Amino acid sequence: MVLKVMVSEADMPERTGAKHLLLRVAGCFRRLRLVWMDGGYRGEWIAWAKDRLRLTIQIVERDPTVKGFKLLPRRWVVERTFAWLGKCRRLSKDYEYLPASSEAMVYLALIRLMVRRLAHPS
């Protein structure tokens, strides 16, 4: 279940985008305390998230000594969600002009997925 979606310009740094997204999420979901992130989000802003938003940021990283494929904890959740979104034709390319339209299309795709699962439980 995706809590919040944010589409930004391509030239926005990941950490800046993460700050904007966490501000949105923290305002809506007050019980949220733990956020898993990729190794690219390391830095001093993790302390900012802890002090300002009371969020614990846990970085999920590969072990540099391991060669080849290694399943990382919680990372598969993100990859699986991207795979689900990739099946939606409208999200396969950047058809939308406004970022808000792209965000709406992601929400619609995820709503469609949830409704199908509710209608046809396995």
PDB file of C-alpha atoms in Angstrom:
ATOM      1  CA  MET A   1       0.000   0.000   0.000  1.00  0.00           C
ATOM      2  CA  VAL A   2       1.506   3.274  -1.129  1.00  0.00           C
ATOM      3  CA  LEU A   3       0.934   6.070   1.362  1.00  0.00           C
ATOM      4  CA  LYS A   4       1.980   9.058  -0.728  1.00  0.00           C
ATOM      5  CA  VAL A   5       3.222   9.703  -4.254  1.00  0.00           C
ATOM      6  CA  MET A   6       5.323  12.635  -5.360  1.00  0.00           C
ATOM      7  CA  VAL A   7       6.369  13.319  -8.944  1.00  0.00           C
ATOM      8  CA  SER A   8       9.024  16.007  -9.374  1.00  0.00           C
ATOM      9  CA  GLU A   9      11.208  17.509 -12.052  1.00  0.00           C
ATOM     10  CA  ALA A  10      14.116  15.378 -13.224  1.00  0.00           C
ATOM     11  CA  ASP A  11      16.681  17.931 -12.039  1.00  0.00           C
ATOM     12  CA  MET A  12      15.542  17.812  -8.392  1.00  0.00           C
ATOM     13  CA  PRO A  13      18.103  15.943  -6.237  1.00  0.00           C
ATOM     14  CA  GLU A  14      16.808  12.771  -4.585  1.00  0.00           C
ATOM     15  CA  ARG A  15      17.433  14.029  -1.067  1.00  0.00           C
ATOM     16  CA  THR A  16      15.537  17.272  -1.700  1.00  0.00           C
ATOM     17  CA  GLY A  17      12.630  15.269  -3.097  1.00  0.00           C
ATOM     18  CA  ALA A  18      12.750  12.958  -0.094  1.00  0.00           C
ATOM     19  CA  LYS A  19      12.528  15.943   2.258  1.00  0.00           C
ATOM     20  CA  HIS A  20       9.457  17.272   0.440  1.00  0.00           C
ATOM     21  CA  LEU A  21       7.839  13.836   0.437  1.00  0.00           C
ATOM     22  CA  LEU A  22       8.542  13.195   4.123  1.00  0.00           C
ATOM     23  CA  LEU A  23       7.027  16.566   5.034  1.00  0.00           C
ATOM     24  CA  ARG A  24       3.853  15.564   3.192  1.00  0.00           C
ATOM     25  CA  VAL A  25       3.774  12.079   4.720  1.00  0.00           C
ATOM     26  CA  ALA A  26       4.468  13.201   8.283  1.00  0.00           C
ATOM     27  CA  GLY A  27       1.571  15.653   8.124  1.00  0.00           C
ATOM     28  CA  CYS A  28      -0.896  12.971   7.009  1.00  0.00           C
ATOM     29  CA  PHE A  29       0.270   9.876   8.853  1.00  0.00           C
ATOM     30  CA  ARG A  30       1.101  10.782  12.427  1.00  0.00           C
ATOM     31  CA  ARG A  31       1.638   7.151  13.518  1.00  0.00           C
ATOM     32  CA  LEU A  32       4.409   6.607  10.958  1.00  0.00           C
ATOM     33  CA  ARG A  33       7.740   6.189  12.753  1.00  0.00           C
ATOM     34  CA  LEU A  34      10.054   4.077  10.548  1.00  0.00           C
ATOM     35  CA  VAL A  35      11.038   4.675   6.917  1.00  0.00           C
ATOM     36  CA  TRP A  36      13.292   2.361   4.894  1.00  0.00           C
ATOM     37  CA  MET A  37      15.445   4.051   2.247  1.00  0.00           C
ATOM     38  CA  ASP A  38      18.071   3.243  -0.328  1.00  0.00           C
ATOM     39  CA  GLY A  39      21.754   3.903   0.320  1.00  0.00           C
ATOM     40  CA  GLY A  40      21.612   6.998  -1.897  1.00  0.00           C
ATOM     41  CA  TYR A  41      19.685   8.810   0.812  1.00  0.00           C
ATOM     42  CA  ARG A  42      22.478   8.749   3.384  1.00  0.00           C
ATOM     43  CA  GLY A  43      23.526  12.077   4.841  1.00  0.00           C
ATOM     44  CA  GLU A  44      22.953  14.693   7.484  1.00  0.00           C
ATOM     45  CA  TRP A  45      19.292  15.151   6.615  1.00  0.00           C
ATOM     46  CA  ILE A  46      18.529  11.849   8.414  1.00  0.00           C
ATOM     47  CA  ALA A  47      19.096  13.739  11.682  1.00  0.00           C
ATOM     48  CA  TRP A  48      16.767  16.453  10.356  1.00  0.00           C
ATOM     49  CA  ALA A  49      14.030  13.842   9.827  1.00  0.00           C
ATOM     50  CA  LYS A  50      14.597  12.505  13.349  1.00  0.00           C
ATOM     51  CA  ASP A  51      14.502  15.945  15.017  1.00  0.00           C
ATOM     52  CA  ARG A  52      11.836  17.684  12.955  1.00  0.00           C
ATOM     53  CA  LEU A  53       9.493  14.834  11.971  1.00  0.00           C
ATOM     54  CA  ARG A  54      10.279  12.221  14.657  1.00  0.00           C
ATOM     55  CA  LEU A  55      10.980   9.644  11.923  1.00  0.00           C
ATOM     56  CA  THR A  56      13.607   6.938  12.082  1.00  0.00           C
ATOM     57  CA  ILE A  57      15.308   6.495   8.718  1.00  0.00           C
ATOM     58  CA  GLN A  58      16.763   3.024   8.201  1.00  0.00           C
ATOM     59  CA  ILE A  59      19.126   2.699   5.229  1.00  0.00           C
ATOM     60  CA  VAL A  60      18.951  -0.637   3.374  1.00  0.00           C
ATOM     61  CA  GLU A  61      22.327  -1.271   1.734  1.00  0.00           C
ATOM     62  CA  ARG A  62      24.106  -4.070  -0.055  1.00  0.00           C
ATOM     63  CA  ASP A  63      27.016  -5.773   1.635  1.00  0.00           C
ATOM     64  CA  PRO A  64      30.029  -4.698  -0.464  1.00  0.00           C
ATOM     65  CA  THR A  65      31.769  -8.028   0.140  1.00  0.00           C
ATOM     66  CA  VAL A  66      28.975 -10.096  -1.470  1.00  0.00           C
ATOM     67  CA  LYS A  67      29.288 -10.700  -5.226  1.00  0.00           C
ATOM     68  CA  GLY A  68      26.279 -11.250  -7.481  1.00  0.00           C
ATOM     69  CA  PHE A  69      22.599 -11.021  -6.586  1.00  0.00           C
ATOM     70  CA  LYS A  70      21.616 -10.634  -2.949  1.00  0.00           C
ATOM     71  CA  LEU A  71      18.034 -10.118  -1.823  1.00  0.00           C
ATOM     72  CA  LEU A  72      17.915  -7.015   0.351  1.00  0.00           C
ATOM     73  CA  PRO A  73      15.342  -6.707   3.143  1.00  0.00           C
ATOM     74  CA  ARG A  74      12.383  -4.445   2.266  1.00  0.00           C
ATOM     75  CA  ARG A  75      13.928  -3.506  -1.102  1.00  0.00           C
ATOM     76  CA  TRP A  76      11.759  -6.037  -2.936  1.00  0.00           C
ATOM     77  CA  VAL A  77       8.635  -4.138  -1.858  1.00  0.00           C
ATOM     78  CA  VAL A  78       9.682  -1.112  -3.901  1.00  0.00           C
ATOM     79  CA  GLU A  79      10.735  -3.181  -6.912  1.00  0.00           C
ATOM     80  CA  ARG A  80       7.481  -5.159  -6.837  1.00  0.00           C
ATOM     81  CA  THR A  81       5.438  -1.943  -6.728  1.00  0.00           C
ATOM     82  CA  PHE A  82       7.363  -0.533  -9.696  1.00  0.00           C
ATOM     83  CA  ALA A  83       6.611  -3.776 -11.573  1.00  0.00           C
ATOM     84  CA  TRP A  84       2.884  -3.407 -10.864  1.00  0.00           C
ATOM     85  CA  LEU A  85       2.944   0.196 -12.036  1.00  0.00           C
ATOM     86  CA  GLY A  86       4.898  -0.803 -15.141  1.00  0.00           C
ATOM     87  CA  LYS A  87       1.954  -2.928 -16.277  1.00  0.00           C
ATOM     88  CA  CYS A  88      -0.222   0.187 -16.586  1.00  0.00           C
ATOM     89  CA  ARG A  89      -0.043   1.499 -20.112  1.00  0.00           C
ATOM     90  CA  ARG A  90      -0.506   5.135 -19.162  1.00  0.00           C
ATOM     91  CA  LEU A  91       2.493   4.955 -16.818  1.00  0.00           C
ATOM     92  CA  SER A  92       4.774   3.224 -19.324  1.00  0.00           C
ATOM     93  CA  LYS A  93       5.858   6.566 -20.768  1.00  0.00           C
ATOM     94  CA  ASP A  94       5.727  10.151 -19.603  1.00  0.00           C
ATOM     95  CA  TYR A  95       2.453  11.182 -21.262  1.00  0.00           C
ATOM     96  CA  GLU A  96       1.377  13.708 -18.658  1.00  0.00           C
ATOM     97  CA  TYR A  97       2.208  17.413 -18.825  1.00  0.00           C
ATOM     98  CA  LEU A  98       1.724  18.229 -15.141  1.00  0.00           C
ATOM     99  CA  PRO A  99       3.328  16.373 -12.218  1.00  0.00           C
ATOM    100  CA  ALA A 100      -0.048  16.346 -10.453  1.00  0.00           C
ATOM    101  CA  SER A 101      -1.530  14.417 -13.383  1.00  0.00           C
ATOM    102  CA  SER A 102       1.242  11.835 -13.144  1.00  0.00           C
ATOM    103  CA  GLU A 103       0.648  11.476  -9.402  1.00  0.00           C
ATOM    104  CA  ALA A 104      -3.074  10.994 -10.039  1.00  0.00           C
ATOM    105  CA  MET A 105      -2.349   8.272 -12.604  1.00  0.00           C
ATOM    106  CA  VAL A 106      -0.189   6.391 -10.082  1.00  0.00           C
ATOM    107  CA  TYR A 107      -2.986   6.587  -7.498  1.00  0.00           C
ATOM    108  CA  LEU A 108      -5.523   5.374 -10.080  1.00  0.00           C
ATOM    109  CA  ALA A 109      -3.316   2.438 -11.030  1.00  0.00           C
ATOM    110  CA  LEU A 110      -2.939   1.408  -7.388  1.00  0.00           C
ATOM    111  CA  ILE A 111      -6.670   1.828  -6.710  1.00  0.00           C
ATOM    112  CA  ARG A 112      -7.404  -0.390  -9.708  1.00  0.00           C
ATOM    113  CA  LEU A 113      -5.014  -3.014  -8.350  1.00  0.00           C
ATOM    114  CA  MET A 114      -6.646  -2.969  -4.891  1.00  0.00           C
ATOM    115  CA  VAL A 115     -10.192  -3.131  -6.302  1.00  0.00           C
ATOM    116  CA  ARG A 116      -9.289  -6.135  -8.461  1.00  0.00           C
ATOM    117  CA  ARG A 117      -7.859  -7.924  -5.427  1.00  0.00           C
ATOM    118  CA  LEU A 118     -10.960  -7.183  -3.375  1.00  0.00           C
ATOM    119  CA  ALA A 119     -13.265  -8.360  -6.166  1.00  0.00           C
ATOM    120  CA  HIS A 120     -11.310 -11.571  -6.830  1.00  0.00           C
ATOM    121  CA  PRO A 121      -9.653 -12.755  -3.626  1.00  0.00           C
ATOM    122  CA  SER A 122      -7.280 -15.656  -4.217  1.00  0.00           C
TER     123      SER A 122
END
